[in-house]
Amino acid sequence: MKFELGVYSFGVAGRDSEGRDVTTAQAVRNVLEQIRLAEDVGLDFFGVGEHHHEQVPVSSPISVLSAASAVTSSITLSTAVSVLSTDDPIRLYQQAATAAIVSGDRVELVVGRGSSTDSFPLFGYDLDDYDRLYADKLGLLMAVNEQERVSWHSPLRPPLENALVVPRPDKPLKIWLGSGGSPGSSIRAGIAGLPISYGILSGTPEYWGEVGELYRRSARENGVDPSRLEISVASHGFVGRGGLATKKHFHQHEVASFALAGRALPTRWEQVEANYAPGGMVFAGEPSEIAERIIDLHRHLRHKRQFLQMDIGGMPHRDVLSSIELLGTDVAPLVRAELNADN
C-alpha cells in the first residue's frame, strides 16, 4: 500500500484575517490554484467539499473537479464530501463520470449525509428524512456505478426500469462512505465492503484505532474480503516553520471557522493545546512534527490516505499556498520514507 497525502477545501470567501475581501468567485479560483500547486509539489490527493454558505461557497464540487481535471495530469481528485442526502444520485454519478473521463480516471467520490444541514431547506428536503434519504440514495448510486442499466424501486422516488445511465468511464468510480466516526456509519461501510473516509477533528489515535477496528470487524463478521477495505482521514491541519506560532496562527482561524458553523471553540490556547500536540487530532505545526503525528495515527488506524483542510476561518490565501508547499516538499518525503517502507 502506498500511503497518500493531500489537501481538501470548501473554498473560503469573505474578509480574510488580514482585511482583504475575497469574493465567492475568487474563492473558487483560489481552490483551483491550490489544486495545481498540490500536484506541482508532489501531493497525491485533493478533495473538494460541499457547502452552501457565502463564506464557504464551493457548492458544486464536481464542477471544480471537472475544471481541475483538465489542468492536472496525475493528482487524484475527489469530492470531500458530496452531500448525497440532498443530491440526485444518478445526476451525481453522471457528473463524476464525466469528470473521470476528462481526468483519465482520477476522480473519486466521498459521499456522506452532511455535517451541516444547510442543503436540506435549500433543496426542499425534510431533516426528519436525514438517514432514510442517505441509505436509499447510496444504494442507488452504488447500483448505477455497477451497471449502465439499472432498475430501482423505492418509496422515495418513482421507479426506474432498465434505465440507461451514461456516460460510463473506463472503470467504475471509486466511492467512499464519508463519516464523522459514528458507529452506524462504520458498520454500514464494513458490511457493504465500502472504503470509508473519516472526518476527524478531535479524539486520540487510540480512539480512532478502535473506530477503525469496528469497521474492519463488521466486514469480517459479514464475510467481506478484507482487500476491499480502505480508510482515509480528513482533518484540520496547517504546516509552517514557526512551531508554536504556527499552531496558534491556525487556532485563531479554527475559532473563526467554528463560529461560522454556530459552534464555540475555546479561545484560550491552554484549553485546546492538547489537540494540537502529539496525541491530538489537529495537525498544525512544523513539518517534522506533522510527519511524526501522521505516522503515529497510521500505526493505530492503518489508514491509507490523510488530507488536511488548511483554508479555514479567513486564512489568507498565500498562507494556504505556503502550507501546501511544505506538506508536499517537507512532510510527504518523511511520511513516505517511513510508511511506504513498511508496506
CSV table of C-alpha atoms in Angstrom, one decimal:
chain,number,residue,atom,x,y,z
A,1,MET,CA,0.0,0.0,0.0
A,2,LYS,CA,1.3,3.4,-0.9
A,3,PHE,CA,0.4,6.0,1.7
A,4,GLU,CA,-1.1,9.1,0.2
A,5,LEU,CA,-1.1,12.7,1.4
A,6,GLY,CA,-3.2,15.6,0.3
A,7,VAL,CA,-5.4,18.6,0.9
A,8,TYR,CA,-9.1,19.4,0.9
A,9,SER,CA,-11.1,22.6,0.7
A,10,PHE,CA,-14.6,24.1,0.8
A,11,GLY,CA,-13.3,27.4,-0.5
A,12,VAL,CA,-13.1,30.4,1.8
A,13,ALA,CA,-14.7,33.8,1.0
A,14,GLY,CA,-15.4,37.0,2.9
A,15,ARG,CA,-12.9,39.2,4.6
A,16,ASP,CA,-9.7,37.3,5.5
A,17,SER,CA,-7.7,37.8,8.7
A,18,GLU,CA,-5.5,40.5,7.0
A,19,GLY,CA,-8.5,42.6,6.0
A,20,ARG,CA,-8.7,41.5,2.3
A,21,ASP,CA,-12.1,40.9,0.8
A,22,VAL,CA,-12.4,37.6,-1.1
A,23,THR,CA,-15.4,37.2,-3.4
A,24,THR,CA,-17.1,33.8,-3.8
A,25,ALA,CA,-15.8,33.8,-7.4
A,26,GLN,CA,-12.2,34.4,-6.2
A,27,ALA,CA,-12.7,31.6,-3.6
A,28,VAL,CA,-13.4,29.1,-6.4
A,29,ARG,CA,-10.3,30.3,-8.4
A,30,ASN,CA,-8.2,30.0,-5.2
A,31,VAL,CA,-9.2,26.4,-4.9
A,32,LEU,CA,-8.1,25.7,-8.4
A,33,GLU,CA,-4.8,27.3,-7.7
A,34,GLN,CA,-4.4,25.2,-4.6
A,35,ILE,CA,-5.1,22.0,-6.7
A,36,ARG,CA,-2.5,22.9,-9.3
A,37,LEU,CA,0.1,23.6,-6.6
A,38,ALA,CA,-0.7,20.4,-4.8
A,39,GLU,CA,0.1,18.5,-7.9
A,40,ASP,CA,3.3,20.5,-8.6
A,41,VAL,CA,4.7,19.7,-5.1
A,42,GLY,CA,4.0,16.0,-5.5
A,43,LEU,CA,0.9,15.5,-3.3
A,44,ASP,CA,-1.3,12.6,-4.1
A,45,PHE,CA,-4.8,13.9,-3.5
A,46,PHE,CA,-7.1,16.9,-3.5
A,47,GLY,CA,-10.6,16.8,-2.2
A,48,VAL,CA,-13.3,19.5,-2.7
A,49,GLY,CA,-16.2,19.6,-0.2
A,50,GLU,CA,-19.7,20.9,-0.5
A,51,HIS,CA,-21.2,23.8,1.5
A,52,HIS,CA,-23.9,26.4,0.7
A,53,HIS,CA,-22.7,29.4,2.6
A,54,GLU,CA,-21.3,32.7,1.4
A,55,GLN,CA,-18.1,32.2,3.4
A,56,VAL,CA,-17.6,28.5,2.3
A,57,PRO,CA,-19.1,28.8,-1.2
A,58,VAL,CA,-18.0,25.7,-3.2
A,59,SER,CA,-21.5,24.3,-3.5
A,60,SER,CA,-20.7,22.2,-6.6
A,61,PRO,CA,-17.6,20.2,-6.0
A,62,ILE,CA,-17.8,18.2,-9.2
A,63,SER,CA,-17.7,21.4,-11.3
A,64,VAL,CA,-14.5,22.4,-9.6
A,65,LEU,CA,-13.1,18.9,-10.1
A,66,SER,CA,-14.0,18.9,-13.8
A,67,ALA,CA,-12.1,22.1,-14.3
A,68,ALA,CA,-9.1,20.7,-12.3
A,69,SER,CA,-9.2,17.5,-14.3
A,70,ALA,CA,-8.4,19.5,-17.4
A,71,VAL,CA,-5.4,21.3,-15.9
A,72,THR,CA,-3.7,18.5,-14.0
A,73,SER,CA,-2.3,15.1,-15.0
A,74,SER,CA,-1.5,12.9,-12.0
A,75,ILE,CA,-3.2,14.0,-8.7
A,76,THR,CA,-6.3,12.1,-7.5
A,77,LEU,CA,-9.3,14.4,-7.3
A,78,SER,CA,-12.4,13.7,-5.2
A,79,THR,CA,-15.4,15.2,-3.5
A,80,ALA,CA,-14.9,15.6,0.2
A,81,VAL,CA,-17.8,15.2,0.7
A,82,SER,CA,-20.8,15.2,-1.6
A,83,VAL,CA,-24.0,15.6,0.5
A,84,LEU,CA,-25.7,12.7,-1.0
A,85,SER,CA,-28.9,13.0,1.0
A,86,THR,CA,-29.9,16.2,-0.9
A,87,ASP,CA,-28.4,15.3,-4.3
A,88,ASP,CA,-29.7,13.1,-7.1
A,89,PRO,CA,-27.5,10.0,-7.1
A,90,ILE,CA,-27.9,9.5,-10.9
A,91,ARG,CA,-27.0,13.1,-11.7
A,92,LEU,CA,-24.1,13.0,-9.3
A,93,TYR,CA,-22.8,9.8,-10.9
A,94,GLN,CA,-23.1,11.3,-14.4
A,95,GLN,CA,-21.2,14.4,-13.4
A,96,ALA,CA,-18.5,12.5,-11.7
A,97,ALA,CA,-18.3,10.0,-14.6
A,98,THR,CA,-17.8,12.9,-17.0
A,99,ALA,CA,-15.0,14.4,-14.8
A,100,ALA,CA,-13.4,10.9,-14.5
A,101,ILE,CA,-13.3,10.6,-18.3
A,102,VAL,CA,-11.7,14.0,-18.7
A,103,SER,CA,-9.2,13.3,-16.0
A,104,GLY,CA,-8.2,9.8,-17.2
A,105,ASP,CA,-9.9,8.0,-14.3
A,106,ARG,CA,-8.5,10.2,-11.5
A,107,VAL,CA,-11.8,11.2,-10.0
A,108,GLU,CA,-13.4,9.6,-6.9
A,109,LEU,CA,-16.5,10.3,-4.7
A,110,VAL,CA,-16.7,10.6,-1.0
A,111,VAL,CA,-20.5,10.7,-0.1
A,112,GLY,CA,-22.0,11.5,3.2
A,113,ARG,CA,-25.1,12.7,4.9
A,114,GLY,CA,-23.6,16.1,5.6
A,115,SER,CA,-22.1,17.5,8.7
A,116,SER,CA,-24.0,20.7,8.1
A,117,THR,CA,-27.7,20.7,7.1
A,118,ASP,CA,-27.9,23.9,5.0
A,119,SER,CA,-28.6,22.0,1.8
A,120,PHE,CA,-31.8,20.4,3.2
A,121,PRO,CA,-34.0,23.5,3.2
A,122,LEU,CA,-32.2,24.8,0.1
A,123,PHE,CA,-33.3,21.8,-2.0
A,124,GLY,CA,-36.6,21.2,-0.3
A,125,TYR,CA,-35.8,18.1,1.8
A,126,ASP,CA,-37.1,17.3,5.3
A,127,LEU,CA,-34.4,16.8,8.0
A,128,ASP,CA,-36.6,14.1,9.5
A,129,ASP,CA,-35.6,12.0,6.4
A,130,TYR,CA,-31.9,12.6,7.1
A,131,ASP,CA,-30.8,8.9,7.3
A,132,ARG,CA,-33.5,7.4,5.2
A,133,LEU,CA,-32.6,9.6,2.2
A,134,TYR,CA,-29.0,8.8,2.6
A,135,ALA,CA,-29.4,5.0,2.8
A,136,ASP,CA,-31.7,4.9,-0.3
A,137,LYS,CA,-29.6,7.2,-2.4
A,138,LEU,CA,-26.4,5.4,-1.5
A,139,GLY,CA,-27.9,2.1,-2.7
A,140,LEU,CA,-29.0,3.7,-6.0
A,141,LEU,CA,-25.6,5.3,-6.5
A,142,MET,CA,-23.8,2.0,-6.0
A,143,ALA,CA,-26.2,0.2,-8.4
A,144,VAL,CA,-25.7,2.8,-11.1
A,145,ASN,CA,-21.9,2.6,-10.6
A,146,GLU,CA,-22.0,-1.2,-11.1
A,147,GLN,CA,-24.1,-1.3,-14.4
A,148,GLU,CA,-25.2,1.1,-17.1
A,149,ARG,CA,-28.8,-0.1,-17.0
A,150,VAL,CA,-30.5,0.0,-13.6
A,151,SER,CA,-33.9,-0.9,-12.1
A,152,TRP,CA,-34.7,0.7,-8.7
A,153,HIS,CA,-37.8,0.6,-6.6
A,154,SER,CA,-38.1,2.9,-3.6
A,155,PRO,CA,-40.8,4.8,-1.7
A,156,LEU,CA,-38.7,7.9,-2.0
A,157,ARG,CA,-38.8,8.3,-5.8
A,158,PRO,CA,-40.6,7.0,-8.9
A,159,PRO,CA,-39.4,3.5,-10.0
A,160,LEU,CA,-36.7,3.0,-12.6
A,161,GLU,CA,-37.0,0.1,-15.0
A,162,ASN,CA,-33.9,-0.8,-17.0
A,163,ALA,CA,-32.9,2.9,-17.2
A,164,LEU,CA,-29.8,3.7,-19.2
A,165,VAL,CA,-27.2,5.9,-17.3
A,166,VAL,CA,-24.4,7.4,-19.4
A,167,PRO,CA,-21.6,8.3,-19.9
A,168,ARG,CA,-19.5,5.5,-18.5
A,169,PRO,CA,-15.9,6.0,-17.5
A,170,ASP,CA,-13.4,3.3,-18.4
A,171,LYS,CA,-13.7,1.7,-15.0
A,172,PRO,CA,-16.2,2.1,-12.1
A,173,LEU,CA,-15.9,5.1,-9.9
A,174,LYS,CA,-14.3,4.6,-6.5
A,175,ILE,CA,-16.9,5.6,-4.0
A,176,TRP,CA,-16.1,6.2,-0.3
A,177,LEU,CA,-18.5,6.5,2.5
A,178,GLY,CA,-17.9,9.7,4.4
A,179,SER,CA,-18.4,9.7,8.1
A,180,GLY,CA,-17.7,11.7,11.2
A,181,GLY,CA,-17.0,8.5,13.0
A,182,SER,CA,-20.4,7.3,14.1
A,183,PRO,CA,-20.6,3.6,14.9
A,184,GLY,CA,-23.5,3.1,12.5
A,185,SER,CA,-21.5,4.5,9.6
A,186,SER,CA,-18.5,2.3,10.3
A,187,ILE,CA,-20.8,-0.8,10.5
A,188,ARG,CA,-22.6,0.2,7.3
A,189,ALA,CA,-19.4,0.7,5.4
A,190,GLY,CA,-17.9,-2.5,6.7
A,191,ILE,CA,-20.9,-4.7,5.8
A,192,ALA,CA,-21.1,-3.1,2.3
A,193,GLY,CA,-17.3,-3.5,1.8
A,194,LEU,CA,-17.0,0.2,1.0
A,195,PRO,CA,-13.9,2.3,1.7
A,196,ILE,CA,-14.6,4.8,4.5
A,197,SER,CA,-13.3,8.3,4.9
A,198,TYR,CA,-13.4,9.7,8.5
A,199,GLY,CA,-13.7,13.4,9.1
A,200,ILE,CA,-11.6,13.8,12.3
A,201,LEU,CA,-11.4,17.0,14.4
A,202,SER,CA,-10.8,15.6,17.9
A,203,GLY,CA,-10.1,12.4,19.8
A,204,THR,CA,-6.8,10.4,20.1
A,205,PRO,CA,-5.0,7.9,17.8
A,206,GLU,CA,-6.0,5.1,20.2
A,207,TYR,CA,-9.7,6.1,20.0
A,208,TRP,CA,-9.7,6.2,16.2
A,209,GLY,CA,-7.9,2.9,16.1
A,210,GLU,CA,-10.9,1.4,17.9
A,211,VAL,CA,-13.2,3.1,15.4
A,212,GLY,CA,-11.3,1.6,12.5
A,213,GLU,CA,-11.4,-1.8,14.2
A,214,LEU,CA,-15.2,-1.6,14.4
A,215,TYR,CA,-15.2,-1.0,10.6
A,216,ARG,CA,-12.9,-4.0,9.9
A,217,ARG,CA,-14.7,-6.3,12.4
A,218,SER,CA,-18.1,-5.5,10.8
A,219,ALA,CA,-16.6,-6.5,7.5
A,220,ARG,CA,-15.1,-9.8,8.8
A,221,GLU,CA,-18.3,-10.8,10.5
A,222,ASN,CA,-20.1,-10.4,7.2
A,223,GLY,CA,-17.6,-12.3,5.1
A,224,VAL,CA,-16.3,-9.2,3.2
A,225,ASP,CA,-13.0,-9.6,1.5
A,226,PRO,CA,-10.5,-7.5,3.6
A,227,SER,CA,-8.7,-6.4,0.5
A,228,ARG,CA,-11.8,-4.2,-0.3
A,229,LEU,CA,-11.4,-2.2,3.0
A,230,GLU,CA,-9.6,1.1,3.0
A,231,ILE,CA,-9.6,4.1,5.4
A,232,SER,CA,-8.8,7.7,4.7
A,233,VAL,CA,-8.7,10.6,7.1
A,234,ALA,CA,-9.8,14.2,6.6
A,235,SER,CA,-8.5,16.5,9.3
A,236,HIS,CA,-7.7,20.1,10.0
A,237,GLY,CA,-4.1,20.9,9.6
A,238,PHE,CA,-1.5,23.6,8.7
A,239,VAL,CA,2.2,23.4,8.1
A,240,GLY,CA,4.6,26.2,8.9
A,241,ARG,CA,8.2,26.9,10.2
A,242,GLY,CA,7.1,28.6,13.3
A,243,GLY,CA,6.4,25.7,15.7
A,244,LEU,CA,4.1,27.1,18.4
A,245,ALA,CA,3.4,30.3,16.4
A,246,THR,CA,2.1,28.1,13.6
A,247,LYS,CA,-0.2,26.3,15.9
A,248,LYS,CA,-1.6,29.5,17.4
A,249,HIS,CA,-2.0,31.1,14.0
A,250,PHE,CA,-4.1,28.1,12.9
A,251,HIS,CA,-6.0,28.1,16.1
A,252,GLN,CA,-7.2,31.6,15.6
A,253,HIS,CA,-8.7,30.6,12.3
A,254,GLU,CA,-10.2,27.5,13.7
A,255,VAL,CA,-12.1,29.6,16.2
A,256,ALA,CA,-13.4,31.7,13.4
A,257,SER,CA,-14.4,28.6,11.4
A,258,PHE,CA,-16.2,27.0,14.3
A,259,ALA,CA,-18.1,30.3,14.9
A,260,LEU,CA,-19.3,30.3,11.3
A,261,ALA,CA,-20.8,26.9,11.9
A,262,GLY,CA,-22.5,28.1,15.1
A,263,ARG,CA,-20.1,26.2,17.3
A,264,ALA,CA,-17.9,27.5,20.0
A,265,LEU,CA,-14.2,26.5,20.1
A,266,PRO,CA,-12.3,27.7,23.2
A,267,THR,CA,-10.3,30.8,22.5
A,268,ARG,CA,-7.7,30.3,25.2
A,269,TRP,CA,-4.7,28.4,23.9
A,270,GLU,CA,-4.3,26.3,27.1
A,271,GLN,CA,-7.8,24.9,26.6
A,272,VAL,CA,-7.0,23.5,23.1
A,273,GLU,CA,-3.3,22.9,23.3
A,274,ALA,CA,-3.6,19.1,23.8
A,275,ASN,CA,-5.5,18.7,20.5
A,276,TYR,CA,-2.6,20.4,18.7
A,277,ALA,CA,0.1,18.3,20.3
A,278,PRO,CA,1.1,14.6,19.8
A,279,GLY,CA,-1.9,12.5,20.6
A,280,GLY,CA,-4.3,15.2,19.4
A,281,MET,CA,-6.1,15.5,16.1
A,282,VAL,CA,-5.3,19.0,14.7
A,283,PHE,CA,-2.2,18.6,12.6
A,284,ALA,CA,-0.7,22.0,12.8
A,285,GLY,CA,3.0,22.7,13.4
A,286,GLU,CA,6.4,22.2,11.9
A,287,PRO,CA,6.9,19.6,9.1
A,288,SER,CA,8.8,17.1,11.2
A,289,GLU,CA,6.2,17.1,13.9
A,290,ILE,CA,3.3,16.8,11.4
A,291,ALA,CA,5.0,13.8,9.8
A,292,GLU,CA,5.6,12.1,13.1
A,293,ARG,CA,1.9,12.5,14.1
A,294,ILE,CA,0.6,11.3,10.8
A,295,ILE,CA,2.8,8.2,11.1
A,296,ASP,CA,1.6,7.7,14.7
A,297,LEU,CA,-2.0,7.8,13.7
A,298,HIS,CA,-1.3,5.3,10.9
A,299,ARG,CA,0.1,2.9,13.5
A,300,HIS,CA,-3.3,2.8,15.2
A,301,LEU,CA,-5.7,3.3,12.4
A,302,ARG,CA,-3.9,1.8,9.4
A,303,HIS,CA,-5.3,4.4,7.1
A,304,LYS,CA,-4.0,4.7,3.5
A,305,ARG,CA,-4.6,8.4,3.0
A,306,GLN,CA,-4.7,11.6,5.0
A,307,PHE,CA,-5.7,15.0,3.7
A,308,LEU,CA,-5.7,18.3,5.5
A,309,GLN,CA,-8.1,21.3,5.4
A,310,MET,CA,-6.0,24.5,5.7
A,311,ASP,CA,-8.1,27.3,4.3
A,312,ILE,CA,-10.4,27.9,7.2
A,313,GLY,CA,-11.8,30.9,9.0
A,314,GLY,CA,-10.4,33.6,6.8
A,315,MET,CA,-6.9,32.1,6.4
A,316,PRO,CA,-5.0,34.3,3.9
A,317,HIS,CA,-4.6,32.5,0.5
A,318,ARG,CA,-0.8,33.0,0.4
A,319,ASP,CA,-0.5,31.2,3.8
A,320,VAL,CA,-2.6,28.3,2.5
A,321,LEU,CA,-0.3,28.0,-0.6
A,322,SER,CA,2.8,28.1,1.7
A,323,SER,CA,1.4,25.3,3.8
A,324,ILE,CA,0.5,23.2,0.8
A,325,GLU,CA,4.0,23.6,-0.5
A,326,LEU,CA,5.6,22.5,2.8
A,327,LEU,CA,3.2,19.5,3.0
A,328,GLY,CA,4.5,18.3,-0.3
A,329,THR,CA,8.2,19.2,-0.1
A,330,ASP,CA,8.9,18.6,3.6
A,331,VAL,CA,6.2,16.4,5.2
A,332,ALA,CA,5.4,14.0,2.4
A,333,PRO,CA,9.0,12.7,2.0
A,334,LEU,CA,9.3,11.9,5.7
A,335,VAL,CA,5.9,10.1,5.8
A,336,ARG,CA,6.6,8.1,2.6
A,337,ALA,CA,10.1,7.1,3.8
A,338,GLU,CA,8.6,5.6,6.9
A,339,LEU,CA,5.2,4.2,5.8
A,340,ASN,CA,5.9,3.1,2.3
A,341,ALA,CA,9.0,1.2,3.5
A,342,ASP,CA,6.7,-0.6,5.9
A,343,ASN,CA,4.3,-1.9,3.2
